[in-house]
Amino acid sequence: MDVDNFGQEIEELRSRVRKIWQRTATQPNSQQELIIEAFDELQISVEELLAASEELELTRAGAERERQRYQELFDFAPDGYLVTDTVGKILEANYAAATMLSIRQKYLVGKPLIVFIAQQDRQIFRSLINNSQQIQDYIMDIKPRLGKSFPASISVSPVYDLQEKLVGWRLLLRNLSEAKQAQEQVAKRTEELAKANQQLLSEITEHKRAKSQLLHLAFHDVLTGLPNRALFMNRLEDAVNYSQRHSDYLFAVLFLDLDRFKVINDSLGHTFGDQLLLTVAQRLQECLRSTDMAARLGGDEFIILLVGIRDVLEVVGVVERVQKNLSLPLVLDGHEVSTTASIGIALSITDYKQPEDYLRDADIAMYRAKAQGRACYEIFNPDMHIQAMAHLELVNELRRAIELQEFRIYYQPIVSLSHGKITGFEALIRWLHPKHGIVLPEYFMSAAQETGLIILIEQWVLYEACHQIHQWQEQFSSSCGELAEYPLTISVNLCTTRFSEENLLPHINKVLQDTGLPAPNLTLEITEGVIMENHDQAIIRVKQLKNLGIKLAIDDFGTGYSSLGRLHHFPINQLKIDRSFVSGSIFDDGNLDIVQTIITLAHKLGVDVTAEGVETEEQLAMLRKLNCEYGQGYFFSHPLDSSQATALIMANPQW
């Protein structure tokens, strides 16, 4: 009888007892009292039984919950759990075991476990369950109903009844293939992490290398590898600060500009120019101590910081050593070249507090050295600063003069010595300064060339001169028969900067088109230095100008480079004898022989000669005797403005 039926029977018994008691209640006697007492005791017993029944129900419910909990743990455990009898027939199996053995739970019960053991491990399995001992994590292969065998860890524990009799086995199965796969995945992941870590380390190393390279590029010159201006100024600032704290500490800043580097660069090419700069950088470092620094500013400019020097004599010794090293010949692609440097020196005795001031002073001194010629050096003094400020003021005034068109062109006539008539003019620039009046070009042309302003000035001169001469041609061609047959020509000076300018030819061509002047009526005058310093390129440029129909003259011939051996390579039309050979009493001090030689040479080359500086009738007579074609000088006329020149043309003088 279960607990529910037991309680129901007790209630029925209690009901019957109550009915008996009610029937005998009206017949009191001693027997009746005994019966009533018995029934009361019975009722008490029944109530105790009911209480015990309720307690039993609670215990049963708790046991059921525990059983259900155990069953859930058993059924849904991640590992395979099996219960077998003593011979290994499966009595119970959870879901994981069924999945592992590839068979449903209900079909798994009743089957011998050994059929799921791989053939090679069955004998071992029999031995295990026959020993009646607990076994932990024994490895053997499991053969599921479907699929491949897999390694498993098997733990076996015996099951006993209340009499300690063996009634079966509990088995725990763990699929080691999954663990092995997990282990392999962990190993693979570990390897991937190791590779990723190595890649990260490589990237970090590359980042550090790139950062170091960027830092190097930020403070070093790309071509030579020398420190650049930024790093140099940092070191110079350190030297300045140290000298402020130690009065006996001396240093010097050297500013170097290579002589004739542009000639080498233009004639041999930029590749050879770069190789020369590399060699210069190496030679500079060879002349310095480890504590000193050489840096490249850019182009052909270098700067040197000498620290901890004793006196100025030590600095001069370094400068002379640098000059000697730089002058050593260098062979570039079969061409032997050498260079020197113009060097400016600024000493720390000036006690500046800003490093830029020392660099400025060294730069000023360098320009003073360059003005003296090649391979020279100068030590800065305060007068140089005053002159530099004056130079800066001049440059600013030049810029303003270009903007306000303060320049004027004066025209000096060129006379045919055979006819005694004007054949053309040379255009000479003058600066109509608002304070100083007429300023001659020798006072401002050098500054204009250094700053590149000469390009704008000469472009303006070329246009104005061509425009004016064309006006004169149209004005006097009908009134003067000779000018109709032989139109006036104009000669314009061309500086080194303009001669090398890339857009020179297009600009000249445009000026001729805009002004209407025929190309043969324009003569461009260049110096010997222009064509000698740029020999190969100059030949090409001269031929290009000749192809435009323009005439070319070498100005101030005899005062520049010794170009006689190369002169025949240049298709020029005219040589102009410098005034220094013509002026004087009938060509003093042997100048007559020089003039005669130049005229003879020119005629051998098939070109005409113009003698500058003709001031007397005797000079004119001698030049005619030497068969010189043209003359120019104060004897004929001073340079004239356009209105004065117009009047001279109208006068049509005869010499």
XYZ file of C-alpha atoms in Angstrom:
655
model
C 0.000 0.000 0.000
C 1.434 3.404 -0.937
C 1.237 6.433 1.231
C -1.830 7.871 -0.531
C -3.939 4.670 -0.021
C -2.688 4.398 3.554
C -4.025 7.824 4.455
C -7.334 7.096 2.777
C -7.798 3.862 4.784
C -7.009 5.661 8.053
C -9.701 8.272 7.306
C -12.257 5.531 6.616
C -11.360 3.729 9.879
C -11.678 6.949 11.794
C -15.082 7.569 10.293
C -16.352 4.151 11.308
C -15.064 4.554 14.877
C -16.867 7.882 15.169
C -20.135 6.299 14.056
C -19.816 3.495 16.680
C -19.123 6.027 19.365
C -22.203 8.004 18.405
C -24.454 4.875 18.666
C -23.213 3.892 22.096
C -23.206 7.346 23.523
C -26.812 6.890 24.802
C -25.985 3.671 26.619
C -23.424 4.522 29.226
C -21.939 1.582 31.112
C -18.530 0.481 32.133
C -17.950 -1.457 28.983
C -18.979 1.518 27.036
C -16.477 3.680 28.808
C -13.714 1.221 28.020
C -14.721 1.235 24.409
C -14.764 5.020 24.320
C -11.332 5.152 25.901
C -10.044 2.597 23.448
C -11.420 4.601 20.625
C -9.793 7.766 21.946
C -6.429 6.039 22.057
C -7.060 4.704 18.605
C -7.840 8.233 17.404
C -4.601 9.485 18.896
C -2.718 6.668 17.180
C -4.434 7.446 13.944
C -3.467 11.110 14.199
C 0.148 10.133 14.872
C 0.011 7.851 11.848
C -1.348 10.732 9.747
C 1.486 12.974 10.931
C 3.978 10.251 10.084
C 2.313 9.897 6.701
C 2.718 13.605 5.973
C 6.368 13.474 7.002
C 6.842 10.446 4.774
C 5.257 12.364 1.891
C 7.692 15.219 2.341
C 10.600 12.784 2.421
C 9.316 11.096 -0.697
C 8.999 14.412 -2.531
C 12.566 15.372 -1.537
C 13.865 12.004 -2.680
C 12.080 12.439 -5.993
C 13.666 15.853 -6.494
C 17.105 14.449 -5.772
C 16.487 11.585 -8.144
C 15.355 13.982 -10.847
C 18.398 16.177 -10.254
C 20.700 13.190 -10.457
C 18.984 12.032 -13.628
C 19.417 15.455 -15.241
C 23.056 15.545 -14.249
C 23.457 12.060 -15.602
C 21.600 12.704 -18.833
C 23.116 16.081 -19.677
C 26.673 15.626 -18.450
C 29.258 16.654 -21.103
C 31.104 13.358 -20.703
C 29.727 9.914 -21.437
C 28.323 8.027 -18.413
C 27.398 4.315 -18.527
C 26.161 1.791 -15.973
C 26.645 -1.883 -16.788
C 26.109 -5.149 -15.012
C 29.024 -7.279 -13.941
C 29.602 -8.698 -17.434
C 29.517 -5.344 -19.144
C 25.937 -5.214 -20.489
C 24.761 -1.613 -20.597
C 21.965 -0.833 -18.149
C 21.959 2.948 -18.328
C 23.549 5.517 -20.658
C 23.381 9.282 -20.861
C 22.970 11.424 -23.946
C 26.679 12.174 -24.249
C 27.540 8.463 -24.230
C 24.915 7.752 -26.869
C 26.253 10.557 -29.024
C 29.817 9.383 -28.541
C 28.886 5.820 -29.571
C 26.646 7.000 -32.457
C 23.493 5.205 -31.221
C 20.263 6.308 -29.540
C 19.960 5.878 -25.785
C 17.041 3.469 -25.880
C 18.897 1.218 -28.334
C 22.095 1.435 -26.381
C 20.600 -0.119 -23.216
C 21.011 -3.895 -23.225
C 23.987 -3.967 -25.554
C 27.379 -5.213 -24.357
C 29.813 -2.349 -24.004
C 32.667 -4.407 -25.408
C 31.218 -4.153 -28.934
C 32.076 -0.456 -28.810
C 35.672 -1.132 -27.798
C 38.216 -1.248 -30.631
C 39.347 -4.775 -31.426
C 42.927 -4.259 -30.220
C 41.751 -3.006 -26.806
C 38.991 -5.533 -25.998
C 41.239 -7.932 -24.075
C 42.455 -5.062 -21.923
C 38.863 -4.015 -21.277
C 37.916 -7.516 -20.122
C 40.828 -7.511 -17.728
C 39.781 -4.176 -16.320
C 36.212 -5.182 -15.436
C 37.303 -8.590 -14.144
C 39.643 -7.063 -11.553
C 36.803 -5.458 -9.614
C 38.969 -2.399 -9.013
C 38.500 1.261 -9.583
C 40.469 2.553 -12.588
C 41.103 6.175 -13.503
C 41.769 7.628 -16.970
C 42.796 4.521 -18.827
C 43.380 5.268 -22.521
C 41.902 3.011 -25.197
C 40.238 3.365 -28.558
C 36.452 3.514 -28.847
C 34.746 2.262 -32.005
C 31.343 3.956 -32.438
C 28.598 2.341 -34.471
C 29.220 4.905 -37.176
C 32.404 6.779 -37.936
C 36.051 6.274 -37.128
C 37.624 5.065 -33.921
C 38.840 7.687 -31.510
C 40.984 7.657 -28.390
C 39.107 7.930 -25.099
C 39.911 8.167 -21.449
C 37.917 5.525 -19.478
C 37.390 5.634 -15.709
C 35.753 2.553 -14.157
C 34.313 2.192 -10.643
C 32.479 -0.868 -9.207
C 28.827 -0.797 -7.975
C 27.870 -2.790 -4.822
C 24.510 -3.625 -3.262
C 23.700 -3.356 0.431
C 25.399 -6.657 1.100
C 28.635 -5.341 -0.502
C 28.104 -7.609 -3.436
C 29.352 -6.434 -6.870
C 26.360 -5.794 -9.062
C 27.855 -3.739 -11.891
C 30.124 -0.983 -13.141
C 29.986 2.751 -13.600
C 32.050 4.076 -16.517
C 33.076 7.589 -17.463
C 34.104 8.137 -21.097
C 35.976 11.237 -22.310
C 36.620 11.724 -26.033
C 40.317 12.577 -26.230
C 40.165 13.376 -29.945
C 38.331 16.571 -29.113
C 40.917 17.339 -26.453
C 43.611 16.464 -28.952
C 41.995 18.733 -31.516
C 41.710 21.412 -28.874
C 45.347 20.821 -27.993
C 46.267 21.035 -31.669
C 44.178 24.169 -31.995
C 45.882 25.602 -28.942
C 49.247 24.681 -30.428
C 48.221 26.160 -33.757
C 46.895 29.260 -32.071
C 50.058 29.452 -30.005
C 52.081 29.223 -33.211
C 49.897 31.889 -34.817
C 50.322 34.083 -31.761
C 54.067 33.478 -31.885
C 54.086 34.484 -35.562
C 51.879 37.472 -34.794
C 54.191 38.383 -31.955
C 57.180 38.025 -34.264
C 55.392 40.135 -36.858
C 54.579 42.686 -34.183
C 58.191 42.733 -33.056
C 59.245 43.090 -36.698
C 56.778 45.945 -37.183
C 57.976 47.590 -33.985
C 61.563 47.219 -35.182
C 60.590 48.609 -38.594
C 58.696 51.440 -36.909
C 61.743 52.258 -34.807
C 63.944 52.041 -37.908
C 61.554 54.263 -39.880
C 61.351 56.678 -36.953
C 65.128 56.698 -36.712
C 65.371 57.209 -40.472
C 62.830 60.046 -40.386
C 64.705 61.591 -37.490
C 67.933 61.243 -39.457
C 66.326 62.774 -42.556
C 64.945 65.606 -40.442
C 68.425 66.546 -39.294
C 70.683 65.397 -42.149
C 71.236 66.248 -45.775
C 69.851 63.590 -48.122
C 72.710 63.745 -50.637
C 75.835 64.019 -48.486
C 74.594 62.601 -45.189
C 76.008 65.633 -43.389
C 73.985 67.387 -40.691
C 71.569 69.959 -42.117
C 70.858 73.495 -40.996
C 68.439 72.415 -38.234
C 70.937 70.110 -36.519
C 73.768 72.592 -37.035
C 71.773 75.383 -35.413
C 71.001 73.125 -32.436
C 74.714 72.482 -31.935
C 75.537 76.142 -32.465
C 72.924 77.128 -29.875
C 74.569 74.742 -27.387
C 77.933 76.362 -28.087
C 76.466 79.851 -27.621
C 74.838 78.895 -24.311
C 78.038 77.252 -23.056
C 80.101 80.303 -23.984
C 77.687 82.475 -21.991
C 78.544 80.456 -18.870
C 82.294 80.135 -19.573
C 83.957 83.368 -20.665
C 87.160 81.657 -21.814
C 85.319 79.301 -24.199
C 85.781 80.138 -27.898
C 84.162 78.781 -31.039
C 83.987 79.789 -34.695
C 81.458 79.471 -37.521
C 82.757 78.999 -41.075
C 80.527 79.636 -44.087
C 81.773 77.980 -47.319
C 80.608 78.581 -50.873
C 82.276 76.494 -53.593
C 83.967 78.438 -56.393
C 82.881 77.715 -59.964
C 80.570 74.889 -58.879
C 77.850 76.051 -61.269
C 80.288 75.804 -64.184
C 81.117 72.186 -63.304
C 77.474 71.341 -62.674
C 76.288 72.852 -65.956
C 79.122 71.515 -68.114
C 79.404 67.966 -66.728
C 75.835 67.515 -65.499
C 74.054 67.267 -62.176
C 75.195 63.684 -61.575
C 78.824 64.774 -61.556
C 77.867 67.826 -59.531
C 76.379 65.537 -56.890
C 79.515 63.378 -56.876
C 81.608 66.498 -56.375
C 79.436 67.561 -53.442
C 79.833 64.101 -51.895
C 83.601 64.372 -52.240
C 83.577 67.872 -50.739
C 81.560 66.610 -47.768
C 84.036 63.787 -47.191
C 87.048 66.075 -47.457
C 85.551 68.591 -45.069
C 85.056 65.909 -42.433
C 88.663 64.771 -42.875
C 89.812 68.248 -41.848
C 87.818 68.379 -38.611
C 88.031 66.925 -35.128
C 85.311 64.631 -33.810
C 83.990 67.497 -31.669
C 83.556 69.819 -34.658
C 80.688 69.701 -37.131
C 80.355 70.189 -40.882
C 76.867 70.667 -42.335
C 75.345 71.356 -45.730
C 72.978 74.273 -46.098
C 71.986 73.400 -49.648
C 73.355 73.783 -53.155
C 77.106 74.336 -52.895
C 76.990 75.996 -49.463
C 78.480 74.331 -46.378
C 78.915 75.490 -42.783
C 81.406 74.374 -40.142
C 81.335 74.744 -36.361
C 84.720 74.687 -34.599
C 84.341 74.359 -30.828
C 86.825 74.788 -28.003
C 89.386 76.630 -30.107
C 92.441 78.381 -28.637
C 92.663 81.432 -30.892
C 92.075 82.731 -34.396
C 95.302 81.154 -35.658
C 93.836 77.712 -35.027
C 90.798 78.650 -37.114
C 93.007 79.912 -39.948
C 94.907 76.621 -39.822
C 91.660 74.688 -40.310
C 90.649 76.983 -43.177
C 93.965 76.469 -44.952
C 93.699 72.724 -44.439
C 90.197 72.772 -45.939
C 91.354 74.777 -48.954
C 94.238 72.381 -49.534
C 91.980 69.331 -49.333
C 89.335 70.808 -51.635
C 91.885 71.779 -54.274
C 93.038 68.164 -54.731
C 92.006 67.016 -58.225
C 89.088 64.643 -58.635
C 88.437 62.502 -61.715
C 84.762 62.239 -62.696
C 84.039 60.041 -65.710
C 87.407 60.871 -67.234
C 87.148 64.575 -66.426
C 89.635 65.907 -63.906
C 88.081 68.659 -61.826
C 89.034 70.517 -58.692
C 87.401 73.208 -56.657
C 88.097 75.770 -53.998
C 85.852 77.651 -51.626
C 85.215 81.197 -50.537
C 85.092 81.065 -46.733
C 83.681 83.522 -44.235
C 84.630 83.272 -40.555
C 82.657 84.489 -37.543
C 84.335 84.241 -34.125
C 82.520 83.979 -30.797
C 84.297 87.101 -29.488
C 81.277 89.122 -30.697
C 79.353 87.640 -27.752
C 76.014 87.280 -29.537
C 73.206 85.517 -27.701
C 71.417 84.233 -30.819
C 73.058 81.538 -32.997
C 71.539 83.052 -36.153
C 73.733 86.140 -35.684
C 76.928 84.090 -36.029
C 75.669 82.417 -39.196
C 74.706 85.811 -40.627
C 78.148 87.281 -39.924
C 79.917 84.253 -41.453
C 77.705 84.602 -44.535
C 78.575 88.298 -44.851
C 82.289 87.546 -44.516
C 81.988 84.804 -47.145
C 80.560 87.252 -49.692
C 83.434 89.619 -48.960
C 85.861 86.730 -49.572
C 84.132 85.787 -52.828
C 84.453 89.361 -54.066
C 88.240 89.056 -53.714
C 88.468 86.033 -56.001
C 88.752 82.277 -55.593
C 90.063 80.352 -52.587
C 89.918 83.387 -50.304
C 88.715 83.726 -46.737
C 87.627 86.677 -44.630
C 87.130 87.143 -40.891
C 84.027 89.112 -40.043
C 84.317 92.604 -38.631
C 81.541 95.080 -37.760
C 82.208 97.197 -40.861
C 81.083 94.245 -42.973
C 77.732 94.278 -41.211
C 77.280 97.950 -42.008
C 78.118 97.275 -45.652
C 75.780 94.280 -45.686
C 72.945 96.434 -44.379
C 73.711 98.984 -47.070
C 73.634 96.166 -49.630
C 70.274 95.019 -48.293
C 68.932 98.557 -48.543
C 70.200 98.749 -52.130
C 68.428 95.497 -53.017
C 65.176 96.774 -51.523
C 65.523 100.019 -53.484
C 66.145 98.009 -56.662
C 62.947 96.067 -56.116
C 61.074 99.311 -55.662
C 62.773 100.786 -58.754
C 61.563 97.865 -60.875
C 58.049 98.228 -59.514
C 57.980 102.027 -60.035
C 59.836 101.865 -63.391
C 62.634 104.184 -62.298
C 65.076 102.856 -64.936
C 65.919 104.676 -68.136
C 67.739 103.645 -71.284
C 70.520 105.799 -72.704
C 71.769 105.215 -76.218
C 75.404 105.542 -77.289
C 75.934 105.627 -81.066
C 78.034 103.047 -82.881
C 79.789 104.602 -85.892
C 81.000 102.981 -89.097
C 84.662 104.074 -89.366
C 84.709 103.572 -93.132
C 81.682 105.858 -93.734
C 81.779 108.030 -90.611
C 78.037 107.536 -90.117
C 75.915 106.184 -87.264
C 74.936 102.557 -87.919
C 73.312 101.773 -84.589
C 73.268 102.268 -80.826
C 74.202 100.388 -77.695
C 71.478 100.397 -75.034
C 72.895 101.446 -71.659
C 70.752 101.358 -68.536
C 70.599 104.167 -66.011
C 68.728 104.358 -62.712
C 66.847 107.591 -62.122
C 67.075 107.433 -58.322
C 64.570 109.654 -56.472
C 67.332 110.902 -54.106
C 70.630 110.419 -55.917
C 69.615 111.269 -59.481
C 71.225 109.318 -62.332
C 72.952 106.184 -60.981
C 75.315 104.272 -63.284
C 75.005 100.459 -63.597
C 78.378 99.738 -61.952
C 76.832 100.851 -58.647
C 73.852 98.498 -58.721
C 74.386 95.800 -61.376
C 76.352 93.494 -59.082
C 73.544 93.488 -56.506
C 70.996 92.943 -59.260
C 72.888 89.888 -60.499
C 73.301 88.405 -57.009
C 69.587 88.667 -56.276
C 68.349 87.636 -59.721
C 66.672 91.020 -60.245
C 68.893 91.413 -63.307
C 66.535 89.115 -65.194
C 63.586 91.479 -64.804
C 65.764 94.495 -65.548
C 67.278 93.069 -68.730
C 63.902 91.822 -69.950
C 62.623 95.366 -69.674
C 65.753 96.818 -71.352
C 65.493 94.389 -74.265
C 61.884 95.264 -74.976
C 62.318 99.031 -74.619
C 65.487 99.114 -76.750
C 63.985 96.992 -79.540
C 60.808 99.045 -79.494
C 62.781 102.330 -79.713
C 65.094 101.253 -82.525
C 62.133 100.023 -84.556
C 60.437 103.393 -84.096
C 63.569 105.130 -85.362
C 63.722 102.786 -88.333
C 60.180 103.683 -89.337
C 60.664 107.373 -88.581
C 63.850 107.898 -90.596
C 63.703 105.268 -93.311
C 62.040 107.667 -95.751
C 63.933 110.835 -94.823
C 67.382 109.303 -94.817
C 68.324 107.086 -97.724
C 71.236 105.464 -95.947
C 68.992 104.355 -93.066
C 66.555 102.893 -95.557
C 69.340 100.795 -97.114
C 71.131 100.058 -93.829
C 68.589 100.182 -90.948
C 69.787 101.175 -87.516
C 70.776 98.321 -85.206
C 70.590 98.011 -81.431
C 73.102 96.275 -79.160
C 71.924 94.965 -75.766
C 74.119 93.486 -73.062
C 73.296 89.996 -71.818
C 74.585 88.929 -68.388
C 75.611 85.431 -67.338
C 72.322 84.791 -65.546
C 70.234 85.705 -68.557
C 72.457 83.745 -70.940
C 71.795 80.541 -68.981
C 68.077 81.202 -68.494
C 65.868 78.480 -69.978
C 63.189 80.800 -71.369
C 65.699 83.217 -72.945
C 64.976 82.155 -76.537
C 61.164 82.268 -76.241
C 61.382 85.677 -74.573
C 63.646 87.159 -77.258
C 61.440 85.743 -79.980
C 58.368 87.290 -78.370
C 60.056 90.689 -77.978
C 60.973 90.694 -81.676
C 57.425 89.783 -82.637
C 55.831 92.338 -80.296
C 58.098 95.216 -81.356
C 58.296 94.292 -85.049
C 62.107 94.567 -85.064
C 63.823 92.249 -87.578
C 66.152 89.789 -85.808
C 69.309 90.824 -87.808
C 68.958 94.347 -86.393
C 69.482 93.061 -82.821
C 72.956 92.366 -81.448
C 73.382 90.684 -78.101
C 76.644 91.448 -76.314
C 78.109 88.796 -73.986
C 81.424 88.656 -72.152
C 84.242 86.162 -72.587
C 83.503 84.828 -69.108
C 79.971 83.853 -70.100
C 81.056 81.602 -72.914
C 84.224 80.273 -71.320
C 82.657 79.240 -68.028
C 79.829 77.439 -69.823
C 81.823 76.226 -72.819
C 79.795 73.259 -74.087
C 76.436 74.708 -73.103
C 77.495 78.118 -74.414
C 78.182 76.731 -77.881
C 74.683 75.276 -77.975
C 73.084 78.485 -76.720
C 75.042 80.696 -79.173
C 73.965 78.511 -82.085
C 70.351 78.698 -80.914
C 70.528 82.490 -80.831
C 72.147 82.567 -84.264
C 69.316 80.408 -85.614
C 66.910 83.182 -84.606
C 68.858 85.517 -86.919
C 70.298 87.558 -84.054
C 73.869 88.850 -84.207
C 76.293 88.167 -81.354
C 79.222 90.218 -80.076
C 81.843 89.494 -77.402
C 82.043 92.566 -75.193
C 85.195 93.857 -73.430
C 87.351 91.423 -75.386
C 90.862 90.933 -74.035
C 90.061 91.652 -70.392
C 88.566 88.320 -69.422
C 89.540 84.685 -69.838
C 92.126 83.585 -72.357
C 89.640 82.390 -74.944
C 91.675 82.604 -78.133
C 92.006 78.835 -78.469
C 88.258 78.351 -78.266
C 87.011 81.437 -80.026
C 86.683 79.742 -83.409
C 84.059 77.372 -81.970
C 81.605 80.223 -81.410
C 79.656 81.600 -84.401
C 79.925 85.253 -83.377
C 79.627 88.344 -85.561
C 81.721 90.875 -83.728
C 84.480 91.508 -81.173
C 84.368 94.658 -79.073
C 87.772 95.887 -77.920
C 87.627 97.079 -74.331
C 88.046 100.830 -73.801
C 91.103 100.249 -71.583
C 93.132 99.306 -74.697
C 91.946 102.251 -76.798
C 91.919 105.274 -74.467
C 95.176 107.103 -73.901
C 97.701 108.815 -76.108
C 97.659 106.698 -79.246
C 97.257 103.461 -77.290
C 99.802 103.842 -74.497
C 101.896 101.100 -72.903
C 101.857 98.623 -75.750
C 98.109 98.681 -76.141
C 98.522 99.474 -79.832
C 100.026 96.010 -80.423
C 97.163 94.399 -78.494
C 94.534 96.274 -80.502
C 96.264 95.405 -83.766
C 96.445 91.740 -82.751
C 92.746 91.634 -81.826
C 91.752 93.216 -85.146
C 93.939 90.812 -87.099
C 92.516 87.837 -85.164
C 88.954 88.999 -85.760
C 89.519 89.369 -89.480
C 91.085 85.896 -89.605
C 87.898 84.578 -87.979
C 85.750 86.569 -90.404
C 84.161 88.859 -87.806
C 83.976 92.623 -87.427
C 85.568 94.739 -84.684
C 84.115 97.582 -82.655
C 86.561 99.676 -80.627
C 85.156 101.179 -77.450
C 86.491 104.246 -75.694
C 87.297 106.364 -78.786
C 87.945 109.816 -77.365
C 90.296 111.628 -79.774
C 90.702 112.191 -83.461
C 94.147 110.557 -83.276
C 92.632 107.370 -81.896
C 90.023 107.411 -84.644
C 92.705 107.818 -87.314
C 94.759 104.940 -85.919
C 91.731 102.635 -85.774
C 90.922 103.443 -89.394
C 94.503 102.686 -90.314
C 94.194 99.297 -88.587
C 91.005 98.606 -90.612
C 88.736 98.536 -87.551
C 85.119 98.475 -88.746
C 83.280 100.337 -85.969
C 83.964 102.792 -83.194
C 82.164 103.896 -80.065
C 83.109 106.532 -77.511
C 82.900 110.109 -76.273
C 84.573 111.406 -79.449
C 81.345 110.623 -81.248
C 78.858 111.100 -78.410
C 78.145 110.490 -74.759
C 75.226 108.171 -74.009
C 71.992 110.031 -74.813
C 68.400 109.694 -73.736
C 65.854 108.855 -76.434
C 65.020 112.463 -77.352
C 68.695 113.463 -77.571
C 69.470 110.398 -79.666
C 66.563 111.250 -81.956
C 67.991 114.713 -82.477
C 71.434 113.225 -83.237
C 69.967 110.896 -85.862
C 68.163 113.842 -87.452
C 71.421 115.839 -87.501
C 73.042 112.965 -89.416
C 76.633 113.871 -88.397
C 79.647 112.893 -90.443
C 83.022 111.966 -88.850
